[in-house]
Short mmCIF file of C-alpha atoms in Angstrom, two decimals:
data_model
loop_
_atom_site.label_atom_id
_atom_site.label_comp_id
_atom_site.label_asym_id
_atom_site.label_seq_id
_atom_site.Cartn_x
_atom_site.Cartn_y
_atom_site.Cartn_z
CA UNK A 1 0.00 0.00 0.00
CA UNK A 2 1.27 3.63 -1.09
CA UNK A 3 1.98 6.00 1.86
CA UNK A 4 -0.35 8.76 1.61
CA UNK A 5 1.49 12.16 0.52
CA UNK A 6 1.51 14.52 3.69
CA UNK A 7 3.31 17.87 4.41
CA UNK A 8 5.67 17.24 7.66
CA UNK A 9 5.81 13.45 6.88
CA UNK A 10 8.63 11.93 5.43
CA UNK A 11 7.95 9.56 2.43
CA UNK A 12 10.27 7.36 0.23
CA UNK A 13 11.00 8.53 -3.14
CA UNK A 14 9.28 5.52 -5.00
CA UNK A 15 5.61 6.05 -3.00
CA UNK A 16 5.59 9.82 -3.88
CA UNK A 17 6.14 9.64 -7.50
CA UNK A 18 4.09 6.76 -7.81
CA UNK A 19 1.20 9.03 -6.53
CA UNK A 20 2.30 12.18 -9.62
CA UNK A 21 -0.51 12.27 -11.94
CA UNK A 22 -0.67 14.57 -15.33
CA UNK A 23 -2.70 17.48 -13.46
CA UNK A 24 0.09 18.14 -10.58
CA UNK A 25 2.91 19.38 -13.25
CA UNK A 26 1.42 20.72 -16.31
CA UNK A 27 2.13 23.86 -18.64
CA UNK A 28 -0.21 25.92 -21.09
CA UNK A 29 0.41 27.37 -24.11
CA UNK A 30 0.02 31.28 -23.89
CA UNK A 31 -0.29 32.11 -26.95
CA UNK A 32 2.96 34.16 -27.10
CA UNK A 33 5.34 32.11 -28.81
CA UNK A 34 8.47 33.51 -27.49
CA UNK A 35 7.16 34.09 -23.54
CA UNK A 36 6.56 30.22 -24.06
CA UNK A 37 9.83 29.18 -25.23
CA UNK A 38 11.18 31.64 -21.82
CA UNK A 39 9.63 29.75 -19.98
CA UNK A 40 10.07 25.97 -21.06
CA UNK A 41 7.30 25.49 -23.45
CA UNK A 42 4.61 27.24 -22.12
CA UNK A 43 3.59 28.36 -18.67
CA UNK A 44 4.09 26.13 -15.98
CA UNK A 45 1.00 25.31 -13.25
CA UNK A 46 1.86 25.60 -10.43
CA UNK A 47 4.43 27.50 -9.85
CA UNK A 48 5.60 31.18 -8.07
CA UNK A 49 7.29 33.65 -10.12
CA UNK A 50 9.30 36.99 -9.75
CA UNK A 51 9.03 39.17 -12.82
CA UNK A 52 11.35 41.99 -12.75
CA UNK A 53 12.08 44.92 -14.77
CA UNK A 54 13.39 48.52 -14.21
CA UNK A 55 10.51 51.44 -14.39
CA UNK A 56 8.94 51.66 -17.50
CA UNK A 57 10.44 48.81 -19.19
CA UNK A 58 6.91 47.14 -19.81
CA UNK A 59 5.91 44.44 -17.03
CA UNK A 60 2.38 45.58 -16.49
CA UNK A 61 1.62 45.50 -20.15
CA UNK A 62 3.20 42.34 -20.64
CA UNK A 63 1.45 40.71 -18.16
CA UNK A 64 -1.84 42.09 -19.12
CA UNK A 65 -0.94 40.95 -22.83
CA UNK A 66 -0.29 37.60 -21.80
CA UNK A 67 -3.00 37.24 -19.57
CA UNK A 68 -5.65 38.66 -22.75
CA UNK A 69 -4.05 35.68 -24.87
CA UNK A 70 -4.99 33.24 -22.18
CA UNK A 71 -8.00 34.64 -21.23
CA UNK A 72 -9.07 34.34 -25.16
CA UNK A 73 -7.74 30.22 -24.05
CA UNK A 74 -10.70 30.62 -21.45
CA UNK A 75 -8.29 30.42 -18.65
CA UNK A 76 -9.59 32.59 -15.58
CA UNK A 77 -6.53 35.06 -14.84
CA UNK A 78 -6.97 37.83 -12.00
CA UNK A 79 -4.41 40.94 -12.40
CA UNK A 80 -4.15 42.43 -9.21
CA UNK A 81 -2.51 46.14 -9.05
CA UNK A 82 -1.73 47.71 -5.58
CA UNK A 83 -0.78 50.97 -6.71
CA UNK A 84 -3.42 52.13 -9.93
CA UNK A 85 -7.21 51.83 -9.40
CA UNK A 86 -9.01 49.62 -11.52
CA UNK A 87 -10.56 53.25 -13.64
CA UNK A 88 -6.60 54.49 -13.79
CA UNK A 89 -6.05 50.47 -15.42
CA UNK A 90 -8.91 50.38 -17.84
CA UNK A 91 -8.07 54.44 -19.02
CA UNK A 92 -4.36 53.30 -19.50
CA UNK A 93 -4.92 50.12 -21.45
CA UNK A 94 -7.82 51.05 -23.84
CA UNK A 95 -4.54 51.72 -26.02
CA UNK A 96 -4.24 47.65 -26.75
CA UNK A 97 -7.74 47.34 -27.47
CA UNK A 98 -10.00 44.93 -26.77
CA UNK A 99 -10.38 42.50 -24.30
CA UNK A 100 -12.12 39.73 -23.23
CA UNK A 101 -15.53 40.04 -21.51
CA UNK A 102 -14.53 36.81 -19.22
CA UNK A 103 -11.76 35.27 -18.15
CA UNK A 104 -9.88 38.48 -17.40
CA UNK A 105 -10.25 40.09 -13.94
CA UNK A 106 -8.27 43.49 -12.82
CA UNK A 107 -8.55 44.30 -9.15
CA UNK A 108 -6.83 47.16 -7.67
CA UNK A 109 -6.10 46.13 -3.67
CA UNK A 110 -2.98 46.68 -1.35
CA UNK A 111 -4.11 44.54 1.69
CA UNK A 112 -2.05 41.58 1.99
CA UNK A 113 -5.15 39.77 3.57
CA UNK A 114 -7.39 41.32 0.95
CA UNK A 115 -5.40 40.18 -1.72
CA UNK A 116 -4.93 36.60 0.01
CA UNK A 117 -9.08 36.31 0.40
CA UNK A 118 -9.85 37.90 -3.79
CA UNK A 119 -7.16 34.75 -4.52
CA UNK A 120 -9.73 32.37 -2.68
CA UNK A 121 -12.55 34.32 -3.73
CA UNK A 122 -11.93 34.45 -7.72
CA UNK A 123 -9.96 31.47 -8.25
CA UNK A 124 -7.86 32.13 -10.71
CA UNK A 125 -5.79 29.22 -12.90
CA UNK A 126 -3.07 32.64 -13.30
CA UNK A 127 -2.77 35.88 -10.94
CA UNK A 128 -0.20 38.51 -10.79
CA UNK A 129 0.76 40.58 -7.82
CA UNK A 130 1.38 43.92 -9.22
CA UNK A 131 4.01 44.88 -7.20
CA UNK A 132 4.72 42.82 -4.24
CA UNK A 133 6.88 46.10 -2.51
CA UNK A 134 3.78 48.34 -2.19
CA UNK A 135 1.97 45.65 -0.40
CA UNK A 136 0.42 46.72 2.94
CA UNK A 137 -0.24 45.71 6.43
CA UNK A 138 1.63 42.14 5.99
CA UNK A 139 2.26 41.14 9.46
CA UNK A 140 4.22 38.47 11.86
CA UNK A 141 2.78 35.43 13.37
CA UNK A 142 1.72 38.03 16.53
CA UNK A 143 -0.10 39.83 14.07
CA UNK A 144 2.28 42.90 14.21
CA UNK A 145 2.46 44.50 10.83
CA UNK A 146 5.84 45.04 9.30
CA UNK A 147 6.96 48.33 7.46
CA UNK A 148 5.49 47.99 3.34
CA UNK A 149 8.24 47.20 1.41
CA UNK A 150 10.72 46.36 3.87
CA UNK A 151 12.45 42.47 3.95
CA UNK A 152 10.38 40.98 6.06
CA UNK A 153 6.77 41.97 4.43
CA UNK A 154 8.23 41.47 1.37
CA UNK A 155 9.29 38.01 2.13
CA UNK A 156 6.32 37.20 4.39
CA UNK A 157 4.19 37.89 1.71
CA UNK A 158 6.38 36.18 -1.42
CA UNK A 159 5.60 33.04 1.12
CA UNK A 160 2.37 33.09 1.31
CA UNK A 161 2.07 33.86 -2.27
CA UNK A 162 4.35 30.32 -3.28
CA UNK A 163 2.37 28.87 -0.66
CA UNK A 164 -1.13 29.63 -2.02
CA UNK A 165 0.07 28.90 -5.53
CA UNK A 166 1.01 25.16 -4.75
CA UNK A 167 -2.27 24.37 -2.84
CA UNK A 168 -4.64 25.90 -5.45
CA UNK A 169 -2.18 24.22 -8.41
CA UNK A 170 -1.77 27.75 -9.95
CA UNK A 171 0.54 30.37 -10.79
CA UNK A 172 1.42 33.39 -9.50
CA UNK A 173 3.91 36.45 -10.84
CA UNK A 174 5.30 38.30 -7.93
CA UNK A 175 5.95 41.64 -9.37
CA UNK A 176 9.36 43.34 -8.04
CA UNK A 177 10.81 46.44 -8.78
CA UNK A 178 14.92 46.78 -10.38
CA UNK A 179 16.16 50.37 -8.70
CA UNK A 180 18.09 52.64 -11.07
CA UNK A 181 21.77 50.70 -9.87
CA UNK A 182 20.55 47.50 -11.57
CA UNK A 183 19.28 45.75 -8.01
CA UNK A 184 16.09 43.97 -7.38
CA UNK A 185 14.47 46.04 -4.46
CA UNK A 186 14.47 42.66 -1.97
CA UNK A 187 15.33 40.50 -3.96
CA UNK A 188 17.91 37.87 -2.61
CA UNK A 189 15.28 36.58 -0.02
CA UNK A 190 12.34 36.22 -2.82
CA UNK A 191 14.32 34.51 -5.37
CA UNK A 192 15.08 31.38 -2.83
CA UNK A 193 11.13 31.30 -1.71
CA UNK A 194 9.67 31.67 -5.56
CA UNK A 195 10.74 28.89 -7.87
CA UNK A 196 12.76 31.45 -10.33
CA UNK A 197 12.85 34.34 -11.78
CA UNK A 198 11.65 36.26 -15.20
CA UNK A 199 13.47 39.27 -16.47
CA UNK A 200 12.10 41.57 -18.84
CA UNK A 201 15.50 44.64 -20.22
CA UNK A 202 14.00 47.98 -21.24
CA UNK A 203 15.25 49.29 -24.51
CA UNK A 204 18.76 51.28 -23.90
CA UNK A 205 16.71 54.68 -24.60
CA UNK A 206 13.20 56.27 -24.13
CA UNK A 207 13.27 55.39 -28.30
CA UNK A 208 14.68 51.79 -28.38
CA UNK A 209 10.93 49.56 -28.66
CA UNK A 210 13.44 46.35 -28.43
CA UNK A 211 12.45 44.47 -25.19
CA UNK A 212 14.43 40.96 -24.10
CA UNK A 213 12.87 38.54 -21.93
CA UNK A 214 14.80 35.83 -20.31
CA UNK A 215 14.98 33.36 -17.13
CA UNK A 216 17.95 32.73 -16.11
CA UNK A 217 20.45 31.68 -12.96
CA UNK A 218 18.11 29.22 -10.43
CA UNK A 219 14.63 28.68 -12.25
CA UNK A 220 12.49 25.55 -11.63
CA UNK A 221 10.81 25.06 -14.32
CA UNK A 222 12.66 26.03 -17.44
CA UNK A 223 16.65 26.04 -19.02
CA UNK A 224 18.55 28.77 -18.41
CA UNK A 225 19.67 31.31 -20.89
CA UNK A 226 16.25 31.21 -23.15
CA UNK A 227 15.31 34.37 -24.47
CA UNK A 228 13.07 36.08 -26.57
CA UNK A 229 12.52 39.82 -28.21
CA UNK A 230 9.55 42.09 -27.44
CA UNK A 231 8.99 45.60 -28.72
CA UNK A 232 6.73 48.44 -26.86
CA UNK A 233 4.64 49.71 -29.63
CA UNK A 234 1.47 52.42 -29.68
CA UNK A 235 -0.86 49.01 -29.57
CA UNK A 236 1.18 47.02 -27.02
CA UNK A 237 3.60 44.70 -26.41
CA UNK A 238 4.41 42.61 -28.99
CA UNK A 239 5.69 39.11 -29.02
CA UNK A 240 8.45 39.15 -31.35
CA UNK A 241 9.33 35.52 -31.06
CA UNK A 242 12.29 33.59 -29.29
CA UNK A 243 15.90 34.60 -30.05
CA UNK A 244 17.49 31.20 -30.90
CA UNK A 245 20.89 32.86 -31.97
CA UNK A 246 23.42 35.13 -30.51
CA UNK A 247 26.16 34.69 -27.70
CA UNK A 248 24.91 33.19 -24.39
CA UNK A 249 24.04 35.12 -21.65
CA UNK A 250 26.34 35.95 -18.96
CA UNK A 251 25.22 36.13 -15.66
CA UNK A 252 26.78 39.50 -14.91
CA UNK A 253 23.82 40.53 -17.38
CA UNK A 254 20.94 40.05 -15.48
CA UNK A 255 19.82 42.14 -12.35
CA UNK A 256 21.75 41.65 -8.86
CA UNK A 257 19.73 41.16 -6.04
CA UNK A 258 19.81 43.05 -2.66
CA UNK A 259 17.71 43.35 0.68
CA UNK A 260 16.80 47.11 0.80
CA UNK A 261 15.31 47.71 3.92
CA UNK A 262 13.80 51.12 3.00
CA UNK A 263 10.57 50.78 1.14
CA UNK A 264 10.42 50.34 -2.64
#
């Protein structure tokens, strides 16, 4: 008889994967060709992600352009912003035109335990935390909220996030901000509690359209080095494909981390 899989109890190796079925580890296909080949051929369920990018490279619109293509898939996707009201959202984004009338959910909420009970609430196969260092009122076991933004909230909350993510069999982006010196505002503590992390470069100039998307160093659920080309136009961001060619990418490329205690 198979020992029954239970968190805190230790199993052998044979009984738990035994017990895997298709629906515990499975990916969809996005509809974006090259953010599927980023991320190992198509998105991964479940799993926690960071996406990072400096200001104004694009990570809101990307995520709201992939989650149009899957919501079009009829996969039930809740975009949650915790710094733009939902009126600010729908003003901003009539640019890409239309959406879907289901399937696509935009909430704007900054309560950790708000956010935590629309998760339960709505259900979503896909959410994104829009961005995880303007977060408030995460608190301690005691129930003694921390400082928004600082290393603890931000980690308590990239926890519960991972957490919630691998008991509802879904996946969540953790938004996080890269500061102007090329760190990731908290970064080193959510990039061991997340299962990897998603970059997305801004152009070189307020001109350059030209977007690269990669995942790279420790990622869970994809090889490293993959990217792909996007480019900000008028309408959107636009899937340009992977990039199969060019030198590999060195790790001195990508974003450092850093614990910032001073809000985000």
């Amino acid at each position: 008889m198979l020992q029954p899989i239970e968190d805190g109890v230790a199993i052998s190796m044979a009984d738990a994967q035994a017990q895997l079925t298709e629906d515990d580890f499975r990916r969809i296909e996005t509809g974006l060709l090259g953010f599927d080949w980023v991320v190992g051929g198509g998105l991964p369920l479940p799993i926690a992600v960071l996406l990072s990018a400096p200001e104004g490279a694009g990570k809101s619109t990307l995520l709201l352009e992939l989650f149009r293509s899957l919501a079009k898939r009829k996969v039930k996707t809740l975009y949650v912003n915790t710094e733009e009201t939902v009126k600010q959202l729908a003003y901003r984004y009539k640019r890409l035109g239309a959406f879907p009338e289901k399937y696509l959910k935009i909430l704007h909420e900054s309560r950790h335990e708000r956010i935590m009970e629309m998760l339960e609430e709505e259900a979503p196969l896909v959410a994104a935390i829009d961005s995880v260092q303007n977060v408030e009122d995460v608190a301690d076991d005691n129930g003694v909220p921390y400082a928004m933004g600082c290393v603890p909230s931000v980690t308590k909350a990239g926890r519960d996030y991972k957490r919630f993510s691998e008991r509802q069999g879904m996946t969540i982006f953790v938004v996080g901000h890269v500061t102007n010196d090329r760190t990731i505002a908290s970064g080193n503590t959510l990039k061991h509690i997340l299962d990897g992390t998603i970059y997305l470069e801004g152009g070189d100039d307020e001109k350059d359209i030209g977007r690269l998307l990669y995942c790279k160093r420790k990622n869970r659920f994809a090889p490293r080095g993959r990217r792909a080309r996007f480019e900000m136009r008028e309408q959107g961001m636009i899937d340009c494909g992977p990039l199969l060619d060019g030198p590999p990418l060195d790790d001195k490329e990508a974003p450092d981390v850093e614990d910032r205690p001073e809000n985000a």
